[in-house]
PDB file of C-alpha atoms in Angstrom:
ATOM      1  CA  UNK A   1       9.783 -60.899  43.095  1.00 44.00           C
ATOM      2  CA  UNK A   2       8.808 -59.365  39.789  1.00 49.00           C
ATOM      3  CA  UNK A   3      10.481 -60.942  36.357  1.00 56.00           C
ATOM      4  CA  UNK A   4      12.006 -58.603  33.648  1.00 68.00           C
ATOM      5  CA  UNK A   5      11.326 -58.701  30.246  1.00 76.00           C
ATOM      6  CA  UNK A   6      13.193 -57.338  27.020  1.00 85.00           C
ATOM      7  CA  UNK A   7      11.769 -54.141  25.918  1.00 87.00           C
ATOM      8  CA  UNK A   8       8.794 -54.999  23.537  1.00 90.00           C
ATOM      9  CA  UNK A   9       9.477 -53.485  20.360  1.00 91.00           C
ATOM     10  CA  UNK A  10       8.047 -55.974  17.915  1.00 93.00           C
ATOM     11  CA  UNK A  11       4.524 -55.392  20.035  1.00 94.00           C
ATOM     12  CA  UNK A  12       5.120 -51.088  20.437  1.00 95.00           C
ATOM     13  CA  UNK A  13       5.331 -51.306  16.385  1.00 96.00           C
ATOM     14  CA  UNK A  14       2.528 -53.433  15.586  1.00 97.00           C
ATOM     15  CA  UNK A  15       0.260 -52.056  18.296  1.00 97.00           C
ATOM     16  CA  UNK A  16       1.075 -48.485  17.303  1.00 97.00           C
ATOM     17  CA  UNK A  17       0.482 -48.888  13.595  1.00 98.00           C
ATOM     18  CA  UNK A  18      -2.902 -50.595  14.483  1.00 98.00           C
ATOM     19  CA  UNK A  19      -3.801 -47.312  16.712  1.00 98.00           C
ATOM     20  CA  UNK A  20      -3.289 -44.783  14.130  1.00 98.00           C
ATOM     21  CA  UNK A  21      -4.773 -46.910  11.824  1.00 98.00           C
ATOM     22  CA  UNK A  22      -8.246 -47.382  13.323  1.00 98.00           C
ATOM     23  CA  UNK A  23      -7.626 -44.196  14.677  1.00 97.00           C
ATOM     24  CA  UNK A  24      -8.212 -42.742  11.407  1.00 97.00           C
ATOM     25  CA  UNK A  25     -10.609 -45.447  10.381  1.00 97.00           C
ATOM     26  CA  UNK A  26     -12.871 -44.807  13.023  1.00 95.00           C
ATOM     27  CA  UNK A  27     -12.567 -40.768  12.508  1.00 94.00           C
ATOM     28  CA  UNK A  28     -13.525 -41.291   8.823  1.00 93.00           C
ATOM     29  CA  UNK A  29     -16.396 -43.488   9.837  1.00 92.00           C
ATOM     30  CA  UNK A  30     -17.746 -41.534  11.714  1.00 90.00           C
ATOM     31  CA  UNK A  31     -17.104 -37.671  10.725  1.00 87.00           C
ATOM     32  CA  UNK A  32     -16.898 -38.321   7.080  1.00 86.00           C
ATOM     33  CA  UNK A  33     -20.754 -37.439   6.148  1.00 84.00           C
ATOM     34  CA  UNK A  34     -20.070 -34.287   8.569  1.00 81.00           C
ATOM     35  CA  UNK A  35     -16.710 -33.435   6.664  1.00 78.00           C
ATOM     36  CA  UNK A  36     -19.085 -33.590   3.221  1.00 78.00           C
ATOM     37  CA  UNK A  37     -21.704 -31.550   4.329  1.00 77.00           C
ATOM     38  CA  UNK A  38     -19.791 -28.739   6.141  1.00 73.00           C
ATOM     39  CA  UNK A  39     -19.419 -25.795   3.851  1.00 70.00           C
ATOM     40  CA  UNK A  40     -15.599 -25.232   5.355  1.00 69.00           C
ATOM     41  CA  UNK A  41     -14.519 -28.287   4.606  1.00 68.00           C
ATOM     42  CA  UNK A  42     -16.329 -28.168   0.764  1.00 70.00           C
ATOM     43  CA  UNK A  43     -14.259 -24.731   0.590  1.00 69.00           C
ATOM     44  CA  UNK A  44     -11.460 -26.145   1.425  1.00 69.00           C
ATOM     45  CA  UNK A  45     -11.382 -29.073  -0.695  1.00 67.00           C
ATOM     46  CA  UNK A  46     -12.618 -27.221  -4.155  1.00 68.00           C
ATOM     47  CA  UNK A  47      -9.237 -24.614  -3.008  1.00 64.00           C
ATOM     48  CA  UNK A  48      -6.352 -27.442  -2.557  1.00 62.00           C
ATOM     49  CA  UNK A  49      -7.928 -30.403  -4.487  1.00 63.00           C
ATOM     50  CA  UNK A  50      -8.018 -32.102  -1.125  1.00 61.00           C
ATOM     51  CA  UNK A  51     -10.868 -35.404  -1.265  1.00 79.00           C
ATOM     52  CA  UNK A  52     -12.844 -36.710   1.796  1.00 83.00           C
ATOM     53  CA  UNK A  53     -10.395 -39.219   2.484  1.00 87.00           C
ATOM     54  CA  UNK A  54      -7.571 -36.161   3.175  1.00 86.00           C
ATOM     55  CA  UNK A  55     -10.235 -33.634   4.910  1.00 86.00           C
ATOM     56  CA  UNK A  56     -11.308 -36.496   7.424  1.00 89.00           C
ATOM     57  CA  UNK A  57      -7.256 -37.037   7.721  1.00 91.00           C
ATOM     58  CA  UNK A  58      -6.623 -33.617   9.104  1.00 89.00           C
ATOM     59  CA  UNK A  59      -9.563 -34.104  11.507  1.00 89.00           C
ATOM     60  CA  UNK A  60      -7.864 -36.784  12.591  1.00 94.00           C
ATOM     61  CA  UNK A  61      -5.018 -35.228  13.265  1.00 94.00           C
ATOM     62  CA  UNK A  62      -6.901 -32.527  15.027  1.00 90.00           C
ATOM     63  CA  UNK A  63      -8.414 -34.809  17.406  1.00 92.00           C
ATOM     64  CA  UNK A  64      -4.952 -35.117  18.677  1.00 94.00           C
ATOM     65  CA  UNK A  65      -5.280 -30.734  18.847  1.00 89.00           C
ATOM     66  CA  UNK A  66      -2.674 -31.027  15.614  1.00 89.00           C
ATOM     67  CA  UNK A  67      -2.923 -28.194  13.410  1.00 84.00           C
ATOM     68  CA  UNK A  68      -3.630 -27.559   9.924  1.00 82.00           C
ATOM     69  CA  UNK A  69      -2.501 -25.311   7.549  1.00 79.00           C
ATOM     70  CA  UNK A  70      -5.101 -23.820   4.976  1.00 75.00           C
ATOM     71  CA  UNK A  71      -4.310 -21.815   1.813  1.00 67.00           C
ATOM     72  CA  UNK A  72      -4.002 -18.479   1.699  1.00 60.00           C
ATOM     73  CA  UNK A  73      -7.828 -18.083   0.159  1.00 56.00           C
ATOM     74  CA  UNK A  74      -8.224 -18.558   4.279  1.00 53.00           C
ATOM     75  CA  UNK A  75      -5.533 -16.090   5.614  1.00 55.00           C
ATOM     76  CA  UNK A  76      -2.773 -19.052   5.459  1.00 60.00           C
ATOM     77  CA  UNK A  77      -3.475 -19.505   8.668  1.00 73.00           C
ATOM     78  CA  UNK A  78      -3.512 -22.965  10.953  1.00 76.00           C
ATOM     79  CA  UNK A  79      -6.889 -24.419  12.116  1.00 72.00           C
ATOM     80  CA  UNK A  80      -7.775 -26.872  14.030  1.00 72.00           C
ATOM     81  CA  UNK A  81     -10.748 -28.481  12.278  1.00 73.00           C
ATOM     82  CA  UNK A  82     -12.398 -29.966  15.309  1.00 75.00           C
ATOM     83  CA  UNK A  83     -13.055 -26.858  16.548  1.00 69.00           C
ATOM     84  CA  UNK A  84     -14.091 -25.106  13.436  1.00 63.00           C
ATOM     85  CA  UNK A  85     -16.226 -27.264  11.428  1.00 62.00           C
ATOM     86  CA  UNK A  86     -19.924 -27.608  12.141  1.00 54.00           C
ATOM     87  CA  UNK A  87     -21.170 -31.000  13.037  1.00 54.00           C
ATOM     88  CA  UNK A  88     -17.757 -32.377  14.132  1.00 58.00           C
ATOM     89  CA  UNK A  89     -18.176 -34.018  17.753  1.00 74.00           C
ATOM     90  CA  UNK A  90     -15.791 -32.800  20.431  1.00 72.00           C
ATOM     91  CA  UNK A  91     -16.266 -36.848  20.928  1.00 84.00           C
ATOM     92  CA  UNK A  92     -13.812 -37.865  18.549  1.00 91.00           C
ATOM     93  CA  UNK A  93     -11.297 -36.159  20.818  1.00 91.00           C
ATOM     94  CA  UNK A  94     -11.580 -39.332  22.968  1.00 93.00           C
ATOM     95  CA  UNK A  95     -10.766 -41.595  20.037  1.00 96.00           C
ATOM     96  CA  UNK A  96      -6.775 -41.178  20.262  1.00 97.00           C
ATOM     97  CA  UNK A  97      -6.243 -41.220  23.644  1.00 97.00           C
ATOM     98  CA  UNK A  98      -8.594 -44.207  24.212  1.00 97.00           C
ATOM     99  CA  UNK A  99      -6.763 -46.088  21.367  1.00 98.00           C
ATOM    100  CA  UNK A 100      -3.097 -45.343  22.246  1.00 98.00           C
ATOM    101  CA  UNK A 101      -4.156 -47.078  25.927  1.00 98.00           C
ATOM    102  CA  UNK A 102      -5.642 -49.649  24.609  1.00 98.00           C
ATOM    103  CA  UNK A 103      -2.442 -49.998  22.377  1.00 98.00           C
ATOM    104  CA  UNK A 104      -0.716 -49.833  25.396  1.00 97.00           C
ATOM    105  CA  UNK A 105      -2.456 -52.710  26.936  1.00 97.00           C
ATOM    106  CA  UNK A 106      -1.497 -54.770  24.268  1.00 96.00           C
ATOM    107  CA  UNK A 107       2.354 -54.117  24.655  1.00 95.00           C
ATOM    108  CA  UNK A 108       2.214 -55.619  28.397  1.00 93.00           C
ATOM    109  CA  UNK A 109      -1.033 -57.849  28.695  1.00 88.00           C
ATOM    110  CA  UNK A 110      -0.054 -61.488  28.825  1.00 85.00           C
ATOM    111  CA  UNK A 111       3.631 -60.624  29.858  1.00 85.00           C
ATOM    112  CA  UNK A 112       5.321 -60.937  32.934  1.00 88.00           C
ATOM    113  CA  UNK A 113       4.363 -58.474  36.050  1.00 89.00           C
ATOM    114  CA  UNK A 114       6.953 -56.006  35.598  1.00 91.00           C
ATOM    115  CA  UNK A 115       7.614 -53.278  38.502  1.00 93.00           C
ATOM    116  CA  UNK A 116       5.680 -49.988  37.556  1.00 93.00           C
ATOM    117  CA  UNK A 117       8.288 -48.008  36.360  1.00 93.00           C
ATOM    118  CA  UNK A 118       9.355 -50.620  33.739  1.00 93.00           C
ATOM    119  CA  UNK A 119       5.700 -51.419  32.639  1.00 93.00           C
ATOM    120  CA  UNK A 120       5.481 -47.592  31.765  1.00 94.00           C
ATOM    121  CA  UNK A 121       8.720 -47.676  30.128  1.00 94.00           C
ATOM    122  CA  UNK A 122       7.494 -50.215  27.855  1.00 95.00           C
ATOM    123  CA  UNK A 123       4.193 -48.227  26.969  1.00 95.00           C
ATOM    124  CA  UNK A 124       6.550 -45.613  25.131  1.00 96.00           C
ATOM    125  CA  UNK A 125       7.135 -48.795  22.647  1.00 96.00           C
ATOM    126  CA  UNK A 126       3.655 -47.613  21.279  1.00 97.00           C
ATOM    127  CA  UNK A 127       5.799 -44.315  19.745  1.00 97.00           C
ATOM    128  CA  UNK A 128       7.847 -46.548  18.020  1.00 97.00           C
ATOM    129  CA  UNK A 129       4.783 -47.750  15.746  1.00 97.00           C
ATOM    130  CA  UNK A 130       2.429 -44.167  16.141  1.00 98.00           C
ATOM    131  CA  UNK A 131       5.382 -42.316  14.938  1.00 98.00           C
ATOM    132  CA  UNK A 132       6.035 -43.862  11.562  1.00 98.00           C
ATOM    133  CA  UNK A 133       2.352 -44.194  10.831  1.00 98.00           C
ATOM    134  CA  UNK A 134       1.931 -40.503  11.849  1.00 97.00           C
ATOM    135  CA  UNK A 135       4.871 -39.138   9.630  1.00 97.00           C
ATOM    136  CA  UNK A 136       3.514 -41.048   6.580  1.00 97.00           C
ATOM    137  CA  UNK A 137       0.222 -40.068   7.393  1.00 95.00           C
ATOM    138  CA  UNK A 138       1.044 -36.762   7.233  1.00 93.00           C
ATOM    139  CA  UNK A 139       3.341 -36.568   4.345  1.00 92.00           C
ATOM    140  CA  UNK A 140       0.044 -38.271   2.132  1.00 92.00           C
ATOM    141  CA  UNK A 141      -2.244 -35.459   4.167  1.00 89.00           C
ATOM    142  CA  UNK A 142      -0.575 -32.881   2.529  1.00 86.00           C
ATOM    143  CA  UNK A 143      -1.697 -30.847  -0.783  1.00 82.00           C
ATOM    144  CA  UNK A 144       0.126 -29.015  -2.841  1.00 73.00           C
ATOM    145  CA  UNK A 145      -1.459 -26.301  -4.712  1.00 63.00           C
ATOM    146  CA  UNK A 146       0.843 -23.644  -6.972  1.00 63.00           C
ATOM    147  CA  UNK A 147       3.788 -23.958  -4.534  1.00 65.00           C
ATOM    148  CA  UNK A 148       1.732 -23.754  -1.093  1.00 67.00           C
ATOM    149  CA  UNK A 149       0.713 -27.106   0.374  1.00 75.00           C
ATOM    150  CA  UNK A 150      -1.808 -27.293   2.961  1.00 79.00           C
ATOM    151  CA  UNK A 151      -2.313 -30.333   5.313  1.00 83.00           C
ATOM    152  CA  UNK A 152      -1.309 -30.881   8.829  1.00 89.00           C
ATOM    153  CA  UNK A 153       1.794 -28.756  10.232  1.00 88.00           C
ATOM    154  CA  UNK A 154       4.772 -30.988  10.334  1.00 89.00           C
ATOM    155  CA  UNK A 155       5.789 -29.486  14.123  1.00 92.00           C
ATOM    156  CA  UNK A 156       2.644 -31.088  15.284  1.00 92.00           C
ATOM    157  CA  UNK A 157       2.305 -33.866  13.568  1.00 94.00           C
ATOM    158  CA  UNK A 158       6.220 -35.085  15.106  1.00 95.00           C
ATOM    159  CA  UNK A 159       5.282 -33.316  18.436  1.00 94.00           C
ATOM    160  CA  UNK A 160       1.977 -34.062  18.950  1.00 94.00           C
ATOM    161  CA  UNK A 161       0.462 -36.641  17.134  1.00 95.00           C
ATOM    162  CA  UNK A 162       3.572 -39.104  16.531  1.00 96.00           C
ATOM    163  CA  UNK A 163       5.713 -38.033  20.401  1.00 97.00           C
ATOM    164  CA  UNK A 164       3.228 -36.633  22.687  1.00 97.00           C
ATOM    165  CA  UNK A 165      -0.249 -38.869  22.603  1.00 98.00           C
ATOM    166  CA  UNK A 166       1.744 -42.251  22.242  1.00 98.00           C
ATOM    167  CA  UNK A 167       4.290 -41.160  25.064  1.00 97.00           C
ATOM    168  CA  UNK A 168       1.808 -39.856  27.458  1.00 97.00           C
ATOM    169  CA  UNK A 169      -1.137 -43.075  26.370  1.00 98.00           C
ATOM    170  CA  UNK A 170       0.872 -45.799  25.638  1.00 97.00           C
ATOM    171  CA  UNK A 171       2.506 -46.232  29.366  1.00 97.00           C
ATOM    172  CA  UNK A 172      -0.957 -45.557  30.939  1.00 97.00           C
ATOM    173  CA  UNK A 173      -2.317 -48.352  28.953  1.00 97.00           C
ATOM    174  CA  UNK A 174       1.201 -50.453  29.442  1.00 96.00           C
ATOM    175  CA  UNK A 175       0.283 -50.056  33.135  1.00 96.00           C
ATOM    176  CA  UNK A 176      -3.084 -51.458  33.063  1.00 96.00           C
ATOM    177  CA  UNK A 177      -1.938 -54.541  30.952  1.00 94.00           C
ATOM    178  CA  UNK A 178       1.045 -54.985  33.333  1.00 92.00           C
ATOM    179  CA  UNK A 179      -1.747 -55.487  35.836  1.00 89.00           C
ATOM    180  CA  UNK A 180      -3.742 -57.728  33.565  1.00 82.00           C
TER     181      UNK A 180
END
């Protein structure tokens, strides 16, 4: 008969805030020469001020198909900078998703066998940690420049980056560690 255990949200916090983290860490080691030698993203950084360290932020947050908003030199329209800038791999698309299991792993490996509809339930733990970081992330993302900021549109950043990849990730990976 399978044990219970109390919903892990010590674990979903730390393991969560260690996704986005080298989440973004990994992004920005590997895209950041790309992100300096595109001519978008020099254009967009001489319009709000923006440095590498923000640019390679909102391709983070594109990797997760989050949007960003660009000044109105650009239309003030949203972009997703994966799919815009030139030498960006559609690779780092995998980055997320591959981290938010693994983070989801972590939340169940070691624990108890739990039946598979509680080991999922536990994976959305990982939200409580990807959430935060994802909200602060994006609050430091954004520029503002003469009363128009530009950065990473708050609807997907709560929706998609902080909700939606953690919710959908997290149990996937919670079932493989329940297995582990």
């Amino acid at each position: 008969m399978a044990s219970t255990a109390p919903f892990p949200v010590a674990r979903g916090v730390a393991s969560g805030v260690c996704a986005w983290l080298a989440g973004y860490l990994l992004v920005y080691a590997l895209a950041v020469s790309a992100v300096r030698s595109s001519t978008l993203a020099q254009l967009i950084g001489a319009t709000t001020g923006g440095e590498d360290w923000r640019l390679v932020g909102w391709l983070f947050y594109s990797t997760h198909f989050s949007e960003s908003t660009v000044p109105e030199l650009f239309g003030g329209e949203t972009i997703n900078l994966v799919s815009v800038m030139t030498g960006a791999s559609v690779l780092l698309l995998a980055i997320p998703p591959s981290l938010l299991v693994l983070a989801g792993v972590a939340v169940r490996a070691g624990g108890p066998t739990l039946p598979t509809t509680t080991a999922a339930t536990h994976g959305l733990a990982v939200v409580l940690g990807y959430l935060p970081a994802a909200l602060l992330g994006g609050i430091v993302l954004t520029v503002g420049t003469s009363g128009v900021s530009a950065g990473p549109t708050p609807f997907s950043v709560i929706g998609l980056v902080g909700i939606a990849y953690p919710a959908v990730f997290g149990p996937l990976g919670a079932l493989i560690g329940n297995r582990l």
